[in-house]
mmCIF file of C-alpha atoms and ligand atoms in Angstrom:
data_model
loop_
_atom_site.group_PDB
_atom_site.id
_atom_site.type_symbol
_atom_site.label_atom_id
_atom_site.label_comp_id
_atom_site.label_asym_id
_atom_site.label_seq_id
_atom_site.Cartn_x
_atom_site.Cartn_y
_atom_site.Cartn_z
ATOM 1 C CA GLU A 1 55.830 -15.022 -36.808
ATOM 2 C CA LYS A 2 54.159 -17.746 -38.349
ATOM 3 C CA GLU A 3 52.379 -16.663 -40.869
ATOM 4 C CA MET A 4 48.990 -19.186 -41.609
ATOM 5 C CA VAL A 5 48.052 -19.117 -44.840
ATOM 6 C CA THR A 6 45.324 -21.519 -45.085
ATOM 7 C CA GLY A 7 44.196 -21.588 -48.375
ATOM 8 C CA ILE A 8 44.837 -20.137 -52.339
ATOM 9 C CA SER A 9 41.483 -18.996 -54.047
ATOM 10 C CA TYR A 10 40.707 -16.816 -57.601
ATOM 11 C CA THR A 11 37.697 -16.217 -60.010
ATOM 12 C CA LYS A 12 38.684 -16.090 -63.235
ATOM 13 C CA ASN A 13 34.989 -14.116 -64.312
ATOM 14 C CA GLU A 14 35.825 -10.436 -63.055
ATOM 15 C CA ALA A 15 37.266 -8.269 -65.580
ATOM 16 C CA LYS A 16 39.391 -4.965 -64.773
ATOM 17 C CA ILE A 17 38.297 -1.566 -65.647
ATOM 18 C CA THR A 18 40.584 1.051 -64.991
ATOM 19 C CA ILE A 19 39.546 5.034 -64.577
ATOM 20 C CA SER A 20 43.242 6.980 -65.595
ATOM 21 C CA GLY A 21 43.549 10.839 -64.478
ATOM 22 C CA ILE A 22 40.997 10.811 -61.860
ATOM 23 C CA PRO A 23 40.807 14.423 -59.950
ATOM 24 C CA ASP A 24 42.904 13.813 -55.942
ATOM 25 C CA LYS A 25 41.383 15.720 -54.076
ATOM 26 C CA PRO A 26 37.905 14.648 -52.260
ATOM 27 C CA GLY A 27 34.473 13.955 -53.304
ATOM 28 C CA VAL A 28 35.954 12.308 -56.768
ATOM 29 C CA SER A 29 36.044 8.586 -55.647
ATOM 30 C CA SER A 30 32.834 8.785 -53.706
ATOM 31 C CA LEU A 31 30.966 10.169 -57.140
ATOM 32 C CA ILE A 32 32.616 7.362 -59.180
ATOM 33 C CA PHE A 33 31.447 4.275 -56.913
ATOM 34 C CA GLY A 34 28.236 6.169 -56.416
ATOM 35 C CA ILE A 35 27.323 6.105 -59.952
ATOM 36 C CA LEU A 36 28.583 2.849 -59.930
ATOM 37 C CA SER A 37 26.370 1.327 -56.957
ATOM 38 C CA ASP A 38 23.230 3.718 -57.974
ATOM 39 C CA SER A 39 23.474 1.240 -61.403
ATOM 40 C CA ASN A 40 23.824 -1.338 -59.609
ATOM 41 C CA ILE A 41 27.201 -2.379 -60.566
ATOM 42 C CA ASN A 42 29.307 -4.633 -58.587
ATOM 43 C CA VAL A 43 32.493 -4.263 -57.691
ATOM 44 C CA ASP A 44 34.675 -6.532 -56.003
ATOM 45 C CA MET A 45 38.081 -5.172 -55.856
ATOM 46 C CA ILE A 46 39.143 -1.590 -55.732
ATOM 47 C CA VAL A 47 42.796 -0.397 -55.951
ATOM 48 C CA GLN A 48 43.711 3.445 -55.627
ATOM 49 C CA ASN A 49 47.552 3.487 -55.701
ATOM 50 C CA ILE A 50 48.614 6.985 -54.110
ATOM 51 C CA SER A 51 48.577 10.263 -57.421
ATOM 52 C CA GLN A 52 52.314 10.623 -58.449
ATOM 53 C CA ASP A 53 51.799 14.634 -58.429
ATOM 54 C CA GLY A 54 49.033 15.392 -56.533
ATOM 55 C CA LEU A 55 46.668 16.312 -59.129
ATOM 56 C CA ARG A 56 45.583 13.460 -60.834
ATOM 57 C CA ALA A 57 45.024 9.249 -59.692
ATOM 58 C CA ASN A 58 44.373 6.210 -61.448
ATOM 59 C CA VAL A 59 41.624 3.950 -59.813
ATOM 60 C CA THR A 60 41.216 -0.036 -60.715
ATOM 61 C CA PHE A 61 38.000 -1.796 -60.066
ATOM 62 C CA THR A 62 36.814 -5.090 -61.124
ATOM 63 C CA VAL A 63 33.337 -5.796 -61.647
ATOM 64 C CA GLN A 64 31.809 -9.247 -62.805
ATOM 65 C CA GLU A 65 33.231 -9.494 -66.912
ATOM 66 C CA ARG A 66 29.555 -9.592 -68.096
ATOM 67 C CA GLU A 67 29.419 -6.403 -66.738
ATOM 68 C CA MET A 68 32.430 -5.112 -67.201
ATOM 69 C CA ASN A 69 30.740 -3.458 -71.496
ATOM 70 C CA LEU A 70 27.768 -1.570 -69.390
ATOM 71 C CA ALA A 71 29.859 0.038 -66.241
ATOM 72 C CA LYS A 72 32.044 1.235 -69.281
ATOM 73 C CA LYS A 73 29.259 3.080 -70.507
ATOM 74 C CA ILE A 74 27.788 4.700 -67.959
ATOM 75 C CA LEU A 75 31.528 6.120 -66.443
ATOM 76 C CA GLU A 76 31.668 7.079 -70.189
ATOM 77 C CA LYS A 77 28.640 9.050 -69.905
ATOM 78 C CA ASN A 78 29.526 10.706 -66.636
ATOM 79 C CA ARG A 79 32.575 11.827 -68.537
ATOM 80 C CA ASP A 80 32.292 15.295 -68.129
ATOM 81 C CA LEU A 81 30.927 15.060 -64.542
ATOM 82 C CA ILE A 82 33.757 12.872 -63.159
ATOM 83 C CA ASP A 83 36.294 14.620 -65.091
ATOM 84 C CA PHE A 84 38.985 11.801 -66.165
ATOM 85 C CA HIS A 85 41.479 11.694 -69.126
ATOM 86 C CA TYR A 86 40.200 7.855 -69.830
ATOM 87 C CA ILE A 87 38.782 3.980 -68.830
ATOM 88 C CA SER A 88 40.823 1.099 -69.975
ATOM 89 C CA THR A 89 39.198 -2.333 -69.464
ATOM 90 C CA ASN A 90 40.731 -6.037 -69.371
ATOM 91 C CA ALA A 91 38.545 -8.969 -69.659
ATOM 92 C CA ASP A 92 41.853 -10.689 -69.840
ATOM 93 C CA VAL A 93 42.496 -11.018 -66.090
ATOM 94 C CA SER A 94 41.746 -13.036 -63.348
ATOM 95 C CA LYS A 95 42.415 -12.665 -59.547
ATOM 96 C CA VAL A 96 44.394 -14.754 -57.127
ATOM 97 C CA SER A 97 44.427 -14.480 -53.437
ATOM 98 C CA VAL A 98 46.307 -16.042 -50.631
ATOM 99 C CA ILE A 99 44.727 -16.281 -47.409
ATOM 100 C CA GLY A 100 45.846 -16.777 -44.436
ATOM 101 C CA VAL A 101 45.566 -15.886 -40.553
ATOM 102 C CA GLY A 102 47.401 -13.697 -38.138
ATOM 103 C CA MET A 103 49.191 -12.807 -41.964
ATOM 104 C CA LYS A 104 50.301 -9.175 -39.656
ATOM 105 C CA SER A 105 53.276 -9.572 -41.298
ATOM 106 C CA GLN A 106 52.537 -9.475 -45.144
ATOM 107 C CA SER A 107 56.118 -8.881 -46.283
ATOM 108 C CA GLY A 108 56.586 -12.750 -45.549
ATOM 109 C CA VAL A 109 53.492 -13.644 -47.220
ATOM 110 C CA ALA A 110 53.721 -11.907 -49.969
ATOM 111 C CA LYS A 111 57.336 -12.677 -50.419
ATOM 112 C CA LYS A 112 56.680 -16.407 -51.123
ATOM 113 C CA MET A 113 53.570 -15.587 -53.446
ATOM 114 C CA PHE A 114 55.181 -12.780 -55.011
ATOM 115 C CA LYS A 115 58.186 -15.606 -55.653
ATOM 116 C CA ALA A 116 55.874 -18.617 -56.452
ATOM 117 C CA LEU A 117 54.501 -15.918 -59.455
ATOM 118 C CA ALA A 118 57.799 -14.677 -60.674
ATOM 119 C CA ASP A 119 59.440 -18.401 -61.087
ATOM 120 C CA LEU A 120 56.390 -18.596 -63.457
ATOM 121 C CA LYS A 121 57.469 -15.244 -64.785
ATOM 122 C CA ILE A 122 53.808 -14.282 -64.207
ATOM 123 C CA ASN A 123 53.380 -9.909 -64.368
ATOM 124 C CA ILE A 124 51.572 -9.295 -60.966
ATOM 125 C CA LEU A 125 49.544 -6.707 -62.292
ATOM 126 C CA ALA A 126 47.776 -5.076 -59.685
ATOM 127 C CA ILE A 127 47.597 -6.071 -55.455
ATOM 128 C CA SER A 128 45.612 -5.077 -52.945
ATOM 129 C CA THR A 129 46.009 -6.759 -49.690
ATOM 130 C CA SER A 130 43.952 -6.604 -45.847
ATOM 131 C CA GLU A 131 45.093 -8.727 -42.756
ATOM 132 C CA ILE A 132 44.027 -11.875 -43.972
ATOM 133 C CA LYS A 133 44.498 -11.829 -48.363
ATOM 134 C CA ILE A 134 46.989 -10.968 -50.446
ATOM 135 C CA SER A 135 45.107 -11.321 -54.066
ATOM 136 C CA VAL A 136 46.634 -10.469 -57.476
ATOM 137 C CA LEU A 137 45.675 -9.586 -60.667
ATOM 138 C CA ILE A 138 47.316 -11.640 -63.439
ATOM 139 C CA ASN A 139 46.477 -12.437 -66.790
ATOM 140 C CA ARG A 140 43.940 -14.975 -67.175
ATOM 141 C CA LYS A 141 45.331 -17.617 -69.175
ATOM 142 C CA MET A 142 48.318 -18.184 -66.492
ATOM 143 C CA THR A 143 45.318 -19.026 -63.557
ATOM 144 C CA ASN A 144 45.423 -22.864 -62.947
ATOM 145 C CA LYS A 145 49.485 -22.965 -63.157
ATOM 146 C CA ALA A 146 49.395 -19.884 -60.603
ATOM 147 C CA VAL A 147 46.880 -21.633 -58.259
ATOM 148 C CA LYS A 148 48.557 -25.194 -58.791
ATOM 149 C CA LYS A 149 51.805 -23.683 -57.312
ATOM 150 C CA LEU A 150 51.365 -21.369 -55.309
ATOM 151 C CA HIS A 151 49.429 -24.381 -53.394
ATOM 152 C CA LYS A 152 52.579 -26.177 -53.980
ATOM 153 C CA ALA A 153 54.377 -23.299 -52.334
ATOM 154 C CA TYR A 154 52.681 -23.611 -49.220
ATOM 155 C CA VAL A 155 51.843 -27.039 -48.874
ATOM 156 C CA LEU A 156 48.246 -26.571 -49.119
ATOM 157 C CA GLU B 1 22.248 -6.881 -50.687
ATOM 158 C CA LYS B 2 21.983 -6.086 -47.301
ATOM 159 C CA GLU B 3 26.000 -5.332 -46.523
ATOM 160 C CA MET B 4 26.497 -6.083 -43.390
ATOM 161 C CA VAL B 5 29.501 -3.550 -41.958
ATOM 162 C CA THR B 6 30.389 -4.364 -37.895
ATOM 163 C CA GLY B 7 32.966 -2.332 -37.452
ATOM 164 C CA ILE B 8 35.202 0.895 -38.573
ATOM 165 C CA SER B 9 38.536 0.406 -37.366
ATOM 166 C CA TYR B 10 42.077 2.467 -37.744
ATOM 167 C CA THR B 11 45.608 2.692 -37.579
ATOM 168 C CA LYS B 12 47.857 5.816 -36.165
ATOM 169 C CA ASN B 13 51.151 4.506 -36.305
ATOM 170 C CA GLU B 14 51.747 3.666 -39.782
ATOM 171 C CA ALA B 15 53.748 4.850 -42.671
ATOM 172 C CA LYS B 16 53.706 4.269 -46.035
ATOM 173 C CA ILE B 17 56.137 4.114 -49.000
ATOM 174 C CA THR B 18 55.559 4.775 -52.380
ATOM 175 C CA ILE B 19 58.429 3.179 -54.570
ATOM 176 C CA SER B 20 58.142 4.985 -58.254
ATOM 177 C CA GLY B 21 58.955 4.034 -62.147
ATOM 178 C CA ILE B 22 59.698 -0.131 -60.952
ATOM 179 C CA PRO B 23 59.384 -2.174 -63.772
ATOM 180 C CA ASP B 24 56.485 -3.661 -65.275
ATOM 181 C CA LYS B 25 58.224 -7.065 -65.308
ATOM 182 C CA PRO B 26 57.596 -10.537 -63.591
ATOM 183 C CA GLY B 27 60.421 -11.092 -60.253
ATOM 184 C CA VAL B 28 60.421 -7.305 -59.227
ATOM 185 C CA SER B 29 57.440 -7.356 -56.577
ATOM 186 C CA SER B 30 59.540 -9.959 -55.270
ATOM 187 C CA LEU B 31 62.473 -9.104 -55.125
ATOM 188 C CA ILE B 32 61.570 -6.039 -53.288
ATOM 189 C CA PHE B 33 59.038 -7.973 -50.850
ATOM 190 C CA GLY B 34 61.779 -10.101 -50.362
ATOM 191 C CA ILE B 35 64.739 -7.494 -49.412
ATOM 192 C CA LEU B 36 61.889 -5.999 -46.688
ATOM 193 C CA SER B 37 61.175 -8.936 -45.603
ATOM 194 C CA ASP B 38 64.529 -10.886 -44.691
ATOM 195 C CA SER B 39 65.682 -7.881 -43.134
ATOM 196 C CA ASN B 40 62.314 -8.674 -40.499
ATOM 197 C CA ILE B 41 60.423 -5.136 -42.060
ATOM 198 C CA ASN B 42 56.723 -5.652 -41.203
ATOM 199 C CA VAL B 43 54.884 -4.548 -44.079
ATOM 200 C CA ASP B 44 50.902 -4.273 -43.312
ATOM 201 C CA MET B 45 49.068 -2.851 -46.951
ATOM 202 C CA ILE B 46 50.042 -3.361 -49.553
ATOM 203 C CA VAL B 47 48.635 -1.487 -53.263
ATOM 204 C CA GLN B 48 49.731 -1.590 -56.571
ATOM 205 C CA ASN B 49 47.439 -0.113 -59.590
ATOM 206 C CA ILE B 50 47.872 -1.491 -62.786
ATOM 207 C CA SER B 51 50.943 0.269 -64.853
ATOM 208 C CA GLN B 52 49.764 3.201 -66.906
ATOM 209 C CA ASP B 53 52.849 2.632 -70.301
ATOM 210 C CA GLY B 54 53.145 -1.330 -69.048
ATOM 211 C CA LEU B 55 56.908 -0.757 -68.426
ATOM 212 C CA ARG B 56 56.552 1.452 -65.515
ATOM 213 C CA ALA B 57 54.724 0.568 -61.662
ATOM 214 C CA ASN B 58 54.457 1.944 -58.448
ATOM 215 C CA VAL B 59 54.097 0.247 -55.301
ATOM 216 C CA THR B 60 52.901 1.463 -51.912
ATOM 217 C CA PHE B 61 53.163 -0.445 -48.947
ATOM 218 C CA THR B 62 53.040 0.591 -45.031
ATOM 219 C CA VAL B 63 55.066 0.147 -42.455
ATOM 220 C CA GLN B 64 55.465 0.741 -38.585
ATOM 221 C CA GLU B 65 56.150 4.609 -38.466
ATOM 222 C CA ARG B 66 59.156 3.328 -36.651
ATOM 223 C CA GLU B 67 60.524 1.551 -39.195
ATOM 224 C CA MET B 68 59.792 4.223 -41.945
ATOM 225 C CA ASN B 69 63.419 5.114 -42.366
ATOM 226 C CA LEU B 70 65.050 1.551 -42.349
ATOM 227 C CA ALA B 71 62.691 0.424 -44.801
ATOM 228 C CA LYS B 72 63.361 3.150 -47.165
ATOM 229 C CA LYS B 73 67.236 3.031 -46.113
ATOM 230 C CA ILE B 74 67.266 -0.482 -46.973
ATOM 231 C CA LEU B 75 65.180 -0.500 -50.373
ATOM 232 C CA GLU B 76 68.128 2.918 -51.408
ATOM 233 C CA LYS B 77 70.790 0.557 -51.035
ATOM 234 C CA ASN B 78 69.007 -1.556 -53.015
ATOM 235 C CA ARG B 79 68.448 0.953 -55.573
ATOM 236 C CA ASP B 80 70.873 -0.469 -58.226
ATOM 237 C CA LEU B 81 68.959 -4.022 -57.807
ATOM 238 C CA ILE B 82 65.831 -3.371 -57.707
ATOM 239 C CA ASP B 83 65.556 -0.457 -60.633
ATOM 240 C CA PHE B 84 63.101 2.460 -59.793
ATOM 241 C CA HIS B 85 63.172 5.614 -59.818
ATOM 242 C CA TYR B 86 62.539 6.892 -56.648
ATOM 243 C CA ILE B 87 61.004 6.359 -53.008
ATOM 244 C CA SER B 88 58.554 9.224 -50.975
ATOM 245 C CA THR B 89 57.685 8.031 -47.274
ATOM 246 C CA ASN B 90 54.959 9.845 -45.530
ATOM 247 C CA ALA B 91 54.425 9.133 -41.665
ATOM 248 C CA ASP B 92 51.069 11.917 -41.555
ATOM 249 C CA VAL B 93 48.709 9.093 -42.410
ATOM 250 C CA SER B 94 46.076 6.795 -41.136
ATOM 251 C CA LYS B 95 44.668 3.953 -42.486
ATOM 252 C CA VAL B 96 40.719 3.816 -41.773
ATOM 253 C CA SER B 97 39.224 0.302 -43.020
ATOM 254 C CA VAL B 98 35.233 -0.530 -42.721
ATOM 255 C CA ILE B 99 34.222 -3.794 -41.810
ATOM 256 C CA GLY B 100 32.212 -6.248 -42.735
ATOM 257 C CA VAL B 101 30.520 -8.907 -43.707
ATOM 258 C CA GLY B 102 29.085 -10.395 -47.223
ATOM 259 C CA MET B 103 30.398 -7.059 -48.801
ATOM 260 C CA LYS B 104 30.019 -8.359 -52.227
ATOM 261 C CA SER B 105 28.776 -5.241 -53.845
ATOM 262 C CA GLN B 106 31.661 -3.243 -52.599
ATOM 263 C CA SER B 107 30.053 -0.798 -54.391
ATOM 264 C CA GLY B 108 27.545 -0.070 -52.070
ATOM 265 C CA VAL B 109 29.670 -0.115 -49.164
ATOM 266 C CA ALA B 110 32.824 2.153 -50.973
ATOM 267 C CA LYS B 111 30.029 4.674 -51.931
ATOM 268 C CA LYS B 112 28.581 4.950 -48.601
ATOM 269 C CA MET B 113 32.642 5.307 -46.957
ATOM 270 C CA PHE B 114 33.943 7.114 -49.549
ATOM 271 C CA LYS B 115 31.081 9.683 -49.337
ATOM 272 C CA ALA B 116 30.985 10.043 -45.361
ATOM 273 C CA LEU B 117 34.365 11.146 -45.958
ATOM 274 C CA ALA B 118 33.683 13.281 -49.005
ATOM 275 C CA ASP B 119 31.672 15.162 -46.801
ATOM 276 C CA LEU B 120 34.543 15.574 -44.644
ATOM 277 C CA LYS B 121 36.020 16.877 -47.519
ATOM 278 C CA ILE B 122 39.049 14.388 -46.650
ATOM 279 C CA ASN B 123 41.300 13.641 -49.778
ATOM 280 C CA ILE B 124 41.875 9.431 -49.752
ATOM 281 C CA LEU B 125 45.061 8.811 -50.405
ATOM 282 C CA ALA B 126 44.631 5.179 -51.664
ATOM 283 C CA ILE B 127 42.275 2.663 -51.759
ATOM 284 C CA SER B 128 43.098 -1.425 -50.642
ATOM 285 C CA THR B 129 39.923 -3.689 -50.543
ATOM 286 C CA SER B 130 38.773 -7.345 -49.526
ATOM 287 C CA GLU B 131 35.938 -9.337 -49.755
ATOM 288 C CA ILE B 132 35.395 -8.179 -45.823
ATOM 289 C CA LYS B 133 37.080 -5.389 -45.642
ATOM 290 C CA ILE B 134 37.861 -1.057 -47.221
ATOM 291 C CA SER B 135 40.548 0.750 -46.368
ATOM 292 C CA VAL B 136 41.369 3.286 -47.561
ATOM 293 C CA LEU B 137 44.910 5.597 -46.443
ATOM 294 C CA ILE B 138 44.122 9.037 -45.522
ATOM 295 C CA ASN B 139 46.338 12.288 -43.599
ATOM 296 C CA ARG B 140 46.315 11.272 -40.025
ATOM 297 C CA LYS B 141 44.478 14.497 -38.419
ATOM 298 C CA MET B 142 41.814 13.826 -39.811
ATOM 299 C CA THR B 143 41.008 10.295 -38.793
ATOM 300 C CA ASN B 144 39.435 11.404 -35.199
ATOM 301 C CA LYS B 145 36.510 13.082 -37.349
ATOM 302 C CA ALA B 146 36.947 10.560 -39.905
ATOM 303 C CA VAL B 147 36.121 7.390 -37.893
ATOM 304 C CA LYS B 148 33.424 9.094 -35.622
ATOM 305 C CA LYS B 149 31.870 9.930 -39.179
ATOM 306 C CA LEU B 150 31.853 6.312 -40.317
ATOM 307 C CA HIS B 151 30.178 5.290 -36.827
ATOM 308 C CA LYS B 152 27.276 7.672 -37.517
ATOM 309 C CA ALA B 153 27.236 6.649 -41.623
ATOM 310 C CA TYR B 154 27.082 3.254 -40.470
ATOM 311 C CA VAL B 155 24.721 3.585 -37.511
ATOM 312 C CA LEU B 156 27.617 1.627 -35.689
HETATM 313 C C1 LIG C 1 41.745 9.549 -56.080
HETATM 314 C C2 LIG C 1 40.277 9.489 -55.324
HETATM 315 O O1 LIG C 1 40.414 9.261 -53.946
HETATM 316 C C3 LIG C 1 40.297 11.437 -54.472
HETATM 317 N N1 LIG C 1 41.552 11.013 -53.633
HETATM 318 C C4 LIG C 1 38.775 11.528 -53.554
HETATM 319 O O2 LIG C 1 39.055 11.721 -52.116
HETATM 320 O O3 LIG C 1 38.262 10.571 -53.434
HETATM 321 C C1 LIG C 2 55.319 -3.812 -61.322
HETATM 322 C C2 LIG C 2 55.687 -5.561 -60.133
HETATM 323 O O1 LIG C 2 54.222 -6.148 -59.792
HETATM 324 C C3 LIG C 2 55.827 -6.328 -61.295
HETATM 325 N N1 LIG C 2 54.656 -6.567 -62.016
HETATM 326 C C4 LIG C 2 55.949 -7.881 -60.888
HETATM 327 O O2 LIG C 2 55.450 -8.167 -61.140
HETATM 328 O O3 LIG C 2 56.788 -8.681 -59.995
#
């Protein structure tokens, strides 16, 4: 199954925001992203993993770095409405992605991408995928090294 | 910023596997997806959120339902090597996605998608995005309702 990786992309102007301890019941994500959308805050990556206890979950999303503080402020203002434990932000991240066509079997592409990052001792902070893209959040200062290594790994 | 949602897609033949308590240090995701890839297990969606304590993280991925038990077996065999707390599986999920072009501001698309699901009291189990796609994992028996509602919401 030849995966066709066609490019590596990255952003260095995003910040990540994680809302921890949101109720894992219908309507919560709708409320959160409704509030962000209504405040005209653009969101790029959204990652939410399965809740461990079935009661509370965590959601991470990225915004333009310049909108990070506003987004956090707006969410804090709505703390009682949303009902979350805390918000953590990190502007020292970058999103690095491997883009391809026909990546029906992500595991092969993921293996190579994650191995390239592991070889550079780069810690993967978050992962989000679609059929044509695997994106990871990593420490921003490792971006150039990561991108260079990925170009080598995929012979691009 | 008109988001151009062009379609709704879904899969009903995938199962989700969550590996909880994996060390949050370089090389772990590489090891996990290396093992899966080497066993020829195809992976579709991968979701990993930021680790809460900086020590342990959780990763969720989907496989073809018929490969779920094999994938779990292989990971359990490698328990000491990977060093994780536990593996949980769920075959009663489906992946529902909103596909679009120019979804530069995901929050607007996410707001509408999540609201449609919330109106049907459908719980969002996991979220993964790319610029052209927002995917969620939901309870499989709600799939048809969800897809129908999304087609209405986006006038498709
Ligand atoms: C955690 C959050 O996604 C919740 N499950 C919801 O459906 O809104
Ligand atoms: C949790 C896992 O993704 C780890 N951070 C790694 O880089 O492999």
